[in-house]
Amino acid sequence: MLSHEQSQGVAIGQCDTYAWFSQRAWVEIDLMALSHNVQQLRQFLSPRTQLMAVVKADAYGHGAITVAQTALQSGASWLGVATVPEGIQLREAGIKAPILILGATHTPEQIYAIAHWELQPTLCSPKQALVFSNILEAINHSSPIPVHVKLDTGMSRLGTNWQQACEFVQLVQSLPLLKIASVYSHLATADSHDPTVMQLQHRRFQEAIAQIKALGIKPPCLHLANSAATLSDKQLHYNMVRAGLLIYGLYPATHLRSQIELKPVLQLRARVTQVKTIAAGTGVSYSHQFIAKQEMRIAVVGIGYADGVPRNLSNKIQVLIRGQRVQQIGTITMDQLMLDISALPDIQEGEVVTLLGQDGKQQISADDWANQLNTISWEILCGFKHRLPRLGVI
Ligand SMILES: *Cc1c(COP(=O)(O)O)cnc(C)c1O
């Protein structure tokens, strides 16, 4: 159970200058859990398969630098980010591991930064390959940069259609300032019970690779699997898997839970800022969406939708306090929300409330929130704002 004084935390990331105990609300990042998840995944993979830790979007809200460092220490050998600034942030922190930019890059500034910081771009089209080649020539870049050729096998997002893979790869191969580091694709339905589309995408990928090899070109690395594909079929692992959600300790789908044992990394906590008793018939919060049926004891908590607790969860969630579940009541406001603590009337101001994570035997997960909101846990994790300091706990 969490008490007022309990839980040691150190600030991680860029956002925190205050000691953890002065905070009204914070995100705790359990680095042991992160390390555990990466090690579990490492054991699940063949020793020949590399593990890319996907740390885009500030490591799904967990804090990119600390997550990247911990993942690399625990068995990951590559990092994946979405944008150039995300890659630069890791390089500025002294991280030397190869970094793949999963998103598209086109502008001279982006290309210059990629070359300068030794980031590795995804090439999605012949046009983009030519732009890269021209800019690198214009800035007198002397040695070829590693590039990752992206094929669209059915996601209809980034990449060249798999049927044009040969022309695309041949073009990249012919440009002296580009060196193919990998060929890859991304799966649209790997979390589904029905494997039909995933298998179709896999066959297209296999076919494209076979044709590329028939040209005498052998890409040094092939990769296809995200978290869901990693758990659903080892045939999809190839030379590397790109795992995001799994390293943060969540499962892409319930039917994939039995494959590997993971621990959630992120916990969301806040403090009680006021307690009071309200009379029967009293309304709580904006629009009085909640009216007390009888006299109630309520607690005000210092966290709200501006911190990333979705307002659509109003009146729908429970939180943990002293290891017990209590109901959230009334509309969630920008900076605060209210709880029904009638069952725990002696709760004190300053006590710690767990919105996501564990307290005693009880646990609330990002999946619980995602189910309530008809969304996915990925979106919940990425929703926590920078106003919440990220505190590493071990
Ligand atoms: C985000 C992303 C991943 C990681 O996805 P998870 O489902 O979180 O494992 C892998 N590959 C690409 C191309 C991505 O954009």
mmCIF file of C-alpha atoms and ligand atoms in Angstrom, residues 54 56 60 102 150 157 184 186 225-228 242-246 378, ligand 1:
data_model
loop_
_atom_site.group_PDB
_atom_site.id
_atom_site.type_symbol
_atom_site.label_atom_id
_atom_site.label_comp_id
_atom_site.label_asym_id
_atom_site.label_seq_id
_atom_site.Cartn_x
_atom_site.Cartn_y
_atom_site.Cartn_z
ATOM 1 C CA VAL A 54 10.474 1.579 -30.427
ATOM 2 C CA LYS A 56 8.858 7.203 -30.604
ATOM 3 C CA TYR A 60 4.983 6.206 -25.574
ATOM 4 C CA LEU A 102 10.197 5.181 -38.949
ATOM 5 C CA LYS A 150 9.987 0.519 -46.886
ATOM 6 C CA ARG A 157 0.545 3.867 -45.117
ATOM 7 C CA TYR A 184 10.981 -3.727 -44.265
ATOM 8 C CA HIS A 186 4.512 -2.999 -41.529
ATOM 9 C CA ALA A 225 7.009 -7.538 -36.936
ATOM 10 C CA ASN A 226 5.568 -5.038 -34.479
ATOM 11 C CA SER A 227 4.608 -6.152 -30.945
ATOM 12 C CA ALA A 228 1.520 -8.083 -31.990
ATOM 13 C CA ARG A 242 10.272 -3.611 -33.826
ATOM 14 C CA ALA A 243 8.643 -3.723 -30.422
ATOM 15 C CA GLY A 244 6.905 -0.789 -28.795
ATOM 16 C CA LEU A 245 3.939 -1.710 -26.637
ATOM 17 C CA LEU A 246 5.500 -4.918 -25.280
ATOM 18 C CA TRP A 378 -1.256 2.945 -27.026
HETATM 19 C C1 LIG B 1 5.088 2.294 -33.882
HETATM 20 C C2 LIG B 1 5.656 1.289 -34.802
HETATM 21 C C3 LIG B 1 6.057 0.031 -34.320
HETATM 22 C C4 LIG B 1 5.817 -0.425 -32.895
HETATM 23 O O1 LIG B 1 4.463 -0.799 -32.735
HETATM 24 P P1 LIG B 1 3.953 -1.604 -31.447
HETATM 25 O O2 LIG B 1 2.642 -2.127 -31.869
HETATM 26 O O3 LIG B 1 3.835 -0.610 -30.332
HETATM 27 O O4 LIG B 1 4.953 -2.660 -31.179
HETATM 28 C C5 LIG B 1 6.685 -0.823 -35.212
HETATM 29 N N1 LIG B 1 6.885 -0.474 -36.507
HETATM 30 C C6 LIG B 1 6.483 0.712 -37.002
HETATM 31 C C7 LIG B 1 6.729 1.021 -38.433
HETATM 32 C C8 LIG B 1 5.849 1.618 -36.178
HETATM 33 O O5 LIG B 1 5.432 2.789 -36.680
#
